[in-house]
mmCIF file of C-alpha atoms and ligand atoms in Angstrom:
data_model
loop_
_atom_site.group_PDB
_atom_site.id
_atom_site.type_symbol
_atom_site.label_atom_id
_atom_site.label_comp_id
_atom_site.label_asym_id
_atom_site.label_seq_id
_atom_site.Cartn_x
_atom_site.Cartn_y
_atom_site.Cartn_z
ATOM 1 C CA UNK A 1 2.571 -7.348 0.390
ATOM 2 C CA UNK A 2 0.033 -4.589 0.828
ATOM 3 C CA UNK A 3 0.640 -1.808 -1.722
ATOM 4 C CA UNK A 4 -1.448 1.268 -2.523
ATOM 5 C CA UNK A 5 -4.566 -0.594 -3.811
ATOM 6 C CA UNK A 6 -4.575 -3.013 -0.866
ATOM 7 C CA UNK A 7 -4.238 -0.190 1.662
ATOM 8 C CA UNK A 8 -7.025 1.739 -0.092
ATOM 9 C CA UNK A 9 -9.243 -1.357 0.273
ATOM 10 C CA UNK A 10 -8.293 -1.553 3.988
ATOM 11 C CA UNK A 11 -9.212 2.127 4.296
ATOM 12 C CA UNK A 12 -12.650 1.567 2.792
ATOM 13 C CA UNK A 13 -13.084 -1.446 5.090
ATOM 14 C CA UNK A 14 -12.297 0.649 8.183
ATOM 15 C CA UNK A 15 -14.634 3.408 6.962
ATOM 16 C CA UNK A 16 -17.440 0.857 6.608
ATOM 17 C CA UNK A 17 -16.893 -0.866 9.964
ATOM 18 C CA UNK A 18 -14.950 0.941 12.653
ATOM 19 C CA UNK A 19 -15.759 4.668 12.756
ATOM 20 C CA UNK A 20 -17.741 6.587 15.423
ATOM 21 C CA UNK A 21 -17.819 3.834 18.050
ATOM 22 C CA UNK A 22 -16.485 4.362 21.542
ATOM 23 C CA UNK A 23 -13.315 2.426 22.341
ATOM 24 C CA UNK A 24 -13.606 0.396 25.566
ATOM 25 C CA UNK A 25 -9.996 -0.836 25.800
ATOM 26 C CA UNK A 26 -6.829 -1.473 23.841
ATOM 27 C CA UNK A 27 -4.877 -4.691 24.124
ATOM 28 C CA UNK A 28 -1.276 -4.456 22.913
ATOM 29 C CA UNK A 29 -0.197 -8.077 22.511
ATOM 30 C CA UNK A 30 3.162 -7.415 20.938
ATOM 31 C CA UNK A 31 4.969 -4.121 21.505
ATOM 32 C CA UNK A 32 7.356 -4.918 18.653
ATOM 33 C CA UNK A 33 4.796 -3.583 16.151
ATOM 34 C CA UNK A 34 4.608 -0.181 17.869
ATOM 35 C CA UNK A 35 6.579 2.650 16.297
ATOM 36 C CA UNK A 36 7.439 5.715 18.403
ATOM 37 C CA UNK A 37 4.523 5.226 20.793
ATOM 38 C CA UNK A 38 4.425 3.127 23.976
ATOM 39 C CA UNK A 39 1.621 0.691 24.790
ATOM 40 C CA UNK A 40 0.593 2.880 27.747
ATOM 41 C CA UNK A 41 0.463 6.040 25.644
ATOM 42 C CA UNK A 42 -1.546 4.257 22.956
ATOM 43 C CA UNK A 43 -4.048 2.958 25.523
ATOM 44 C CA UNK A 44 -4.384 6.411 27.092
ATOM 45 C CA UNK A 45 -4.933 8.096 23.733
ATOM 46 C CA UNK A 46 -7.516 5.607 22.465
ATOM 47 C CA UNK A 47 -9.601 4.524 25.432
ATOM 48 C CA UNK A 48 -12.942 6.332 25.628
ATOM 49 C CA UNK A 49 -12.431 7.945 22.205
ATOM 50 C CA UNK A 50 -13.724 7.182 18.725
ATOM 51 C CA UNK A 51 -12.083 6.679 15.319
ATOM 52 C CA UNK A 52 -13.344 9.607 13.267
ATOM 53 C CA UNK A 53 -11.996 9.523 9.708
ATOM 54 C CA UNK A 54 -9.283 8.051 7.517
ATOM 55 C CA UNK A 55 -6.668 9.250 5.092
ATOM 56 C CA UNK A 56 -4.166 7.309 2.984
ATOM 57 C CA UNK A 57 -0.699 8.250 1.760
ATOM 58 C CA UNK A 58 1.116 5.590 -0.256
ATOM 59 C CA UNK A 59 1.078 2.446 1.858
ATOM 60 C CA UNK A 60 0.298 4.326 5.099
ATOM 61 C CA UNK A 61 -3.206 4.567 6.515
ATOM 62 C CA UNK A 62 -3.961 7.417 8.942
ATOM 63 C CA UNK A 63 -6.976 7.124 11.243
ATOM 64 C CA UNK A 64 -8.072 10.202 13.154
ATOM 65 C CA UNK A 65 -8.758 9.632 16.859
ATOM 66 C CA UNK A 66 -11.176 12.125 18.413
ATOM 67 C CA UNK A 67 -9.625 15.591 18.193
ATOM 68 C CA UNK A 68 -6.214 14.507 19.440
ATOM 69 C CA UNK A 69 -4.199 12.968 16.658
ATOM 70 C CA UNK A 70 -3.892 10.073 14.282
ATOM 71 C CA UNK A 71 -3.185 6.357 14.445
ATOM 72 C CA UNK A 72 -0.808 5.351 11.648
ATOM 73 C CA UNK A 73 -1.043 1.855 10.173
ATOM 74 C CA UNK A 74 1.642 0.323 7.986
ATOM 75 C CA UNK A 75 0.912 -3.273 7.074
ATOM 76 C CA UNK A 76 4.405 -4.540 6.219
ATOM 77 C CA UNK A 77 4.534 -7.816 4.319
ATOM 78 C CA UNK A 78 1.421 -9.650 5.452
ATOM 79 C CA UNK A 79 -0.578 -7.324 7.697
ATOM 80 C CA UNK A 80 -4.279 -6.473 7.524
ATOM 81 C CA UNK A 81 -7.079 -5.083 9.716
ATOM 82 C CA UNK A 82 -9.926 -7.282 10.919
ATOM 83 C CA UNK A 83 -13.195 -6.097 12.426
ATOM 84 C CA UNK A 84 -15.167 -8.856 14.130
ATOM 85 C CA UNK A 85 -17.189 -9.898 17.139
ATOM 86 C CA UNK A 86 -15.477 -13.123 18.121
ATOM 87 C CA UNK A 87 -14.330 -13.826 21.672
ATOM 88 C CA UNK A 88 -10.831 -14.569 20.468
ATOM 89 C CA UNK A 89 -9.160 -12.252 17.926
ATOM 90 C CA UNK A 90 -7.093 -13.897 15.146
ATOM 91 C CA UNK A 91 -3.894 -15.726 16.122
ATOM 92 C CA UNK A 92 -1.556 -13.052 14.781
ATOM 93 C CA UNK A 93 -3.475 -10.035 16.132
ATOM 94 C CA UNK A 94 -0.799 -7.740 17.595
ATOM 95 C CA UNK A 95 -3.005 -4.859 18.753
ATOM 96 C CA UNK A 96 -6.716 -5.228 19.477
ATOM 97 C CA UNK A 97 -8.946 -2.162 19.774
ATOM 98 C CA UNK A 98 -12.141 -3.256 21.552
ATOM 99 C CA UNK A 99 -15.272 -1.155 21.083
ATOM 100 C CA UNK A 100 -18.120 -0.776 23.567
ATOM 101 C CA UNK A 101 -20.453 -2.526 21.085
ATOM 102 C CA UNK A 102 -18.603 -5.833 21.582
ATOM 103 C CA UNK A 103 -16.744 -5.724 18.254
ATOM 104 C CA UNK A 104 -13.014 -5.245 17.927
ATOM 105 C CA UNK A 105 -10.623 -3.981 15.307
ATOM 106 C CA UNK A 106 -7.494 -6.143 15.230
ATOM 107 C CA UNK A 107 -4.198 -5.180 13.643
ATOM 108 C CA UNK A 108 -3.069 -8.545 12.319
ATOM 109 C CA UNK A 109 0.561 -8.995 11.310
ATOM 110 C CA UNK A 110 2.023 -12.474 11.154
ATOM 111 C CA UNK A 111 5.607 -11.449 10.469
ATOM 112 C CA UNK A 112 5.440 -8.232 12.490
ATOM 113 C CA UNK A 113 7.211 -6.206 9.814
ATOM 114 C CA UNK A 114 4.482 -3.572 9.718
ATOM 115 C CA UNK A 115 4.098 -0.809 12.292
ATOM 116 C CA UNK A 116 1.355 0.855 14.271
ATOM 117 C CA UNK A 117 2.263 4.397 15.188
ATOM 118 C CA UNK A 118 0.876 7.713 16.383
ATOM 119 C CA UNK A 119 1.208 11.214 14.959
ATOM 120 C CA UNK A 120 -0.276 14.609 15.752
ATOM 121 C CA UNK A 121 -0.101 15.587 12.089
ATOM 122 C CA UNK A 122 0.018 13.286 9.014
ATOM 123 C CA UNK A 123 1.880 15.933 6.986
ATOM 124 C CA UNK A 124 4.632 16.025 9.588
ATOM 125 C CA UNK A 125 4.773 12.197 9.636
ATOM 126 C CA UNK A 126 5.086 12.106 5.816
ATOM 127 C CA UNK A 127 7.900 14.677 5.954
ATOM 128 C CA UNK A 128 9.753 12.940 8.770
ATOM 129 C CA UNK A 129 9.585 9.581 7.003
ATOM 130 C CA UNK A 130 10.661 11.227 3.728
ATOM 131 C CA UNK A 131 7.760 9.843 1.729
ATOM 132 C CA UNK A 132 7.299 11.111 -1.803
ATOM 133 C CA UNK A 133 4.033 12.190 -3.377
ATOM 134 C CA UNK A 134 1.204 9.628 -3.316
ATOM 135 C CA UNK A 135 0.992 7.753 -6.623
ATOM 136 C CA UNK A 136 -2.682 8.758 -7.052
ATOM 137 C CA UNK A 137 -2.284 12.381 -5.964
ATOM 138 C CA UNK A 138 -3.877 14.611 -8.635
ATOM 139 C CA UNK A 139 -0.847 16.909 -8.452
ATOM 140 C CA UNK A 140 1.300 14.074 -9.798
ATOM 141 C CA UNK A 141 0.490 14.809 -13.436
ATOM 142 C CA UNK A 142 2.442 13.456 -16.413
ATOM 143 C CA UNK A 143 4.840 16.424 -16.417
ATOM 144 C CA UNK A 144 5.788 16.053 -12.769
ATOM 145 C CA UNK A 145 6.038 12.271 -13.162
ATOM 146 C CA UNK A 146 8.457 12.596 -16.107
ATOM 147 C CA UNK A 147 10.545 15.060 -14.128
ATOM 148 C CA UNK A 148 10.692 12.860 -10.983
ATOM 149 C CA UNK A 149 11.321 9.494 -12.666
ATOM 150 C CA UNK A 150 13.375 10.618 -15.650
ATOM 151 C CA UNK A 151 16.203 11.868 -13.452
ATOM 152 C CA UNK A 152 16.520 8.736 -11.293
ATOM 153 C CA UNK A 153 19.534 6.474 -11.476
ATOM 154 C CA UNK A 154 19.051 2.749 -11.973
ATOM 155 C CA UNK A 155 16.228 0.818 -13.538
ATOM 156 C CA UNK A 156 12.745 2.130 -14.211
ATOM 157 C CA UNK A 157 11.365 -0.507 -11.827
ATOM 158 C CA UNK A 158 13.532 0.574 -8.904
ATOM 159 C CA UNK A 159 12.715 4.246 -9.648
ATOM 160 C CA UNK A 160 8.985 3.453 -9.375
ATOM 161 C CA UNK A 161 9.475 1.456 -6.145
ATOM 162 C CA UNK A 162 11.415 4.273 -4.427
ATOM 163 C CA UNK A 163 9.032 5.638 -1.767
ATOM 164 C CA UNK A 164 11.001 8.811 -1.365
ATOM 165 C CA UNK A 165 10.045 9.669 -4.949
ATOM 166 C CA UNK A 166 6.521 8.272 -5.333
ATOM 167 C CA UNK A 167 4.756 6.556 -2.409
ATOM 168 C CA UNK A 168 2.589 3.459 -2.744
ATOM 169 C CA UNK A 169 4.149 1.216 -5.389
ATOM 170 C CA UNK A 170 5.841 -2.084 -4.539
ATOM 171 C CA UNK A 171 6.999 -5.144 -6.434
ATOM 172 C CA UNK A 172 3.654 -6.437 -7.712
ATOM 173 C CA UNK A 173 2.137 -3.188 -9.009
ATOM 174 C CA UNK A 174 5.332 -1.880 -10.603
ATOM 175 C CA UNK A 175 5.447 -5.148 -12.585
ATOM 176 C CA UNK A 176 1.826 -4.647 -13.632
ATOM 177 C CA UNK A 177 2.377 -1.005 -14.642
ATOM 178 C CA UNK A 178 5.455 -1.857 -16.725
ATOM 179 C CA UNK A 179 3.660 -4.797 -18.342
ATOM 180 C CA UNK A 180 0.717 -2.570 -19.315
ATOM 181 C CA UNK A 181 3.109 0.096 -20.632
ATOM 182 C CA UNK A 182 5.178 -2.594 -22.467
ATOM 183 C CA UNK A 183 8.444 -1.519 -20.853
ATOM 184 C CA UNK A 184 11.186 -3.920 -19.733
ATOM 185 C CA UNK A 185 11.725 -3.617 -15.934
ATOM 186 C CA UNK A 186 15.501 -3.222 -16.346
ATOM 187 C CA UNK A 187 15.250 -0.247 -18.723
ATOM 188 C CA UNK A 188 17.341 2.633 -17.320
ATOM 189 C CA UNK A 189 14.997 5.316 -15.926
ATOM 190 C CA UNK A 190 17.186 8.134 -17.230
ATOM 191 C CA UNK A 191 17.191 6.661 -20.749
ATOM 192 C CA UNK A 192 13.423 6.276 -20.955
ATOM 193 C CA UNK A 193 12.064 8.772 -23.489
ATOM 194 C CA UNK A 194 9.381 11.327 -22.638
ATOM 195 C CA UNK A 195 6.648 9.577 -24.628
ATOM 196 C CA UNK A 196 7.294 6.270 -22.820
ATOM 197 C CA UNK A 197 7.348 7.983 -19.414
ATOM 198 C CA UNK A 198 3.970 9.508 -20.249
ATOM 199 C CA UNK A 199 2.629 6.028 -21.073
ATOM 200 C CA UNK A 200 3.981 4.658 -17.772
ATOM 201 C CA UNK A 201 2.284 7.505 -15.882
ATOM 202 C CA UNK A 202 -1.023 6.822 -17.638
ATOM 203 C CA UNK A 203 -0.783 3.085 -16.910
ATOM 204 C CA UNK A 204 0.203 3.733 -13.287
ATOM 205 C CA UNK A 205 -3.057 5.615 -12.691
ATOM 206 C CA UNK A 206 -5.132 3.104 -14.666
ATOM 207 C CA UNK A 207 -3.625 0.003 -12.987
ATOM 208 C CA UNK A 208 -4.089 1.459 -9.493
ATOM 209 C CA UNK A 209 -7.679 2.575 -10.088
ATOM 210 C CA UNK A 210 -8.703 -0.685 -11.788
ATOM 211 C CA UNK A 211 -7.018 -2.702 -9.003
ATOM 212 C CA UNK A 212 -8.875 -0.796 -6.287
ATOM 213 C CA UNK A 213 -12.132 -1.506 -8.157
ATOM 214 C CA UNK A 214 -11.073 -5.179 -8.234
ATOM 215 C CA UNK A 215 -10.716 -4.979 -4.423
ATOM 216 C CA UNK A 216 -6.984 -5.721 -4.980
ATOM 217 C CA UNK A 217 -7.954 -9.369 -5.612
ATOM 218 C CA UNK A 218 -5.972 -10.902 -8.539
ATOM 219 C CA UNK A 219 -8.895 -13.168 -9.481
ATOM 220 C CA UNK A 220 -11.114 -10.103 -9.977
ATOM 221 C CA UNK A 221 -8.629 -8.215 -12.169
ATOM 222 C CA UNK A 222 -9.090 -7.838 -15.956
ATOM 223 C CA UNK A 223 -8.024 -10.779 -18.142
ATOM 224 C CA UNK A 224 -5.114 -8.899 -19.685
ATOM 225 C CA UNK A 225 -3.497 -8.160 -16.294
ATOM 226 C CA UNK A 226 -0.190 -9.812 -15.392
ATOM 227 C CA UNK A 227 -0.805 -9.984 -11.622
ATOM 228 C CA UNK A 228 -3.094 -13.085 -11.640
ATOM 229 C CA UNK A 229 -0.295 -15.004 -13.426
ATOM 230 C CA UNK A 230 2.410 -14.283 -10.847
ATOM 231 C CA UNK A 231 3.763 -17.390 -9.175
ATOM 232 C CA UNK A 232 1.687 -19.689 -11.414
ATOM 233 C CA UNK A 233 3.702 -22.612 -12.772
ATOM 234 C CA UNK A 234 4.531 -22.310 -16.489
ATOM 235 C CA UNK A 235 2.729 -18.969 -16.606
ATOM 236 C CA UNK A 236 2.237 -17.402 -20.014
ATOM 237 C CA UNK A 237 1.616 -13.824 -21.099
ATOM 238 C CA UNK A 238 -2.142 -13.062 -21.146
ATOM 239 C CA UNK A 239 -1.603 -10.993 -24.318
ATOM 240 C CA UNK A 240 0.744 -13.012 -26.554
ATOM 241 C CA UNK A 241 1.157 -16.437 -24.934
ATOM 242 C CA UNK A 242 4.944 -16.219 -24.514
ATOM 243 C CA UNK A 243 6.277 -17.831 -21.321
ATOM 244 C CA UNK A 244 6.682 -15.191 -18.625
ATOM 245 C CA UNK A 245 10.169 -14.613 -17.307
ATOM 246 C CA UNK A 246 11.503 -13.659 -13.907
ATOM 247 C CA UNK A 247 14.473 -11.413 -13.187
ATOM 248 C CA UNK A 248 16.099 -9.979 -10.066
ATOM 249 C CA UNK A 249 15.699 -6.195 -10.111
ATOM 250 C CA UNK A 250 16.744 -4.214 -7.010
ATOM 251 C CA UNK A 251 16.658 -7.363 -4.921
ATOM 252 C CA UNK A 252 13.081 -8.219 -5.914
ATOM 253 C CA UNK A 253 11.691 -10.782 -8.342
ATOM 254 C CA UNK A 254 10.224 -9.010 -11.364
ATOM 255 C CA UNK A 255 7.798 -10.846 -13.682
ATOM 256 C CA UNK A 256 7.630 -9.733 -17.284
ATOM 257 C CA UNK A 257 6.889 -10.857 -20.837
ATOM 258 C CA UNK A 258 10.094 -10.937 -22.926
ATOM 259 C CA UNK A 259 8.061 -10.373 -26.109
ATOM 260 C CA UNK A 260 5.678 -7.559 -25.072
ATOM 261 C CA UNK A 261 8.341 -5.905 -22.908
ATOM 262 C CA UNK A 262 11.404 -6.336 -25.134
ATOM 263 C CA UNK A 263 14.427 -4.236 -24.179
ATOM 264 C CA UNK A 264 14.578 -1.206 -26.510
HETATM 265 ZN ZN1 ZN B 301 3.447 -10.897 -24.123
#
């Protein structure tokens, strides 16, 4: 599922491929992926215009259209953007933005859980959707992080995954952050001491930045990362060799090392 690093990679991909080209037409193949905008309104707002710049907040990608407003991409479970010059866009392309140069930008979403939306103002969209501060926002320093997370109910993992608190972290990267910080995913957030919260904050920034540099590809991540071992049969901890364990935390499957991340 696309989380902050994946969406940042999508953003850089759009920046490198799709900006400043006139849009010839927009083909909405499945209206189910549209948020609060109709297919007709989307076509009217995009046709003849250009994509100008991008911005990311958590797992949302905002793309400025001319002077008028912003397209909002959310990629759900399996979505991604694809820029190409084939006659036929990919099978699961739900919206296809065709440029005058013959290329198109497809919003691909097999399970159609993601959304394509429109907003006049990203700040207003973030407020309306009650999204917390972006996990890589410079204003989210260790002090603010301790304050936000330390007062949450429930486990540290569910506190990190709550988008109303901090936006951008999902199941995979919260596991990685807690593995790097050597904290058990079921530790109560409110019982995590200040020193440990500071370590989690430091690892959150490091894991996200390193993962973006790895293009969010597990096979490119450092050898001591947990992520490449997810879902591998008889996976062992890359640090100590103990068999990795799985646990249900907030309805998601958490991977962790019972030795490195022993319950305190
Ligand atoms: Zn271990």
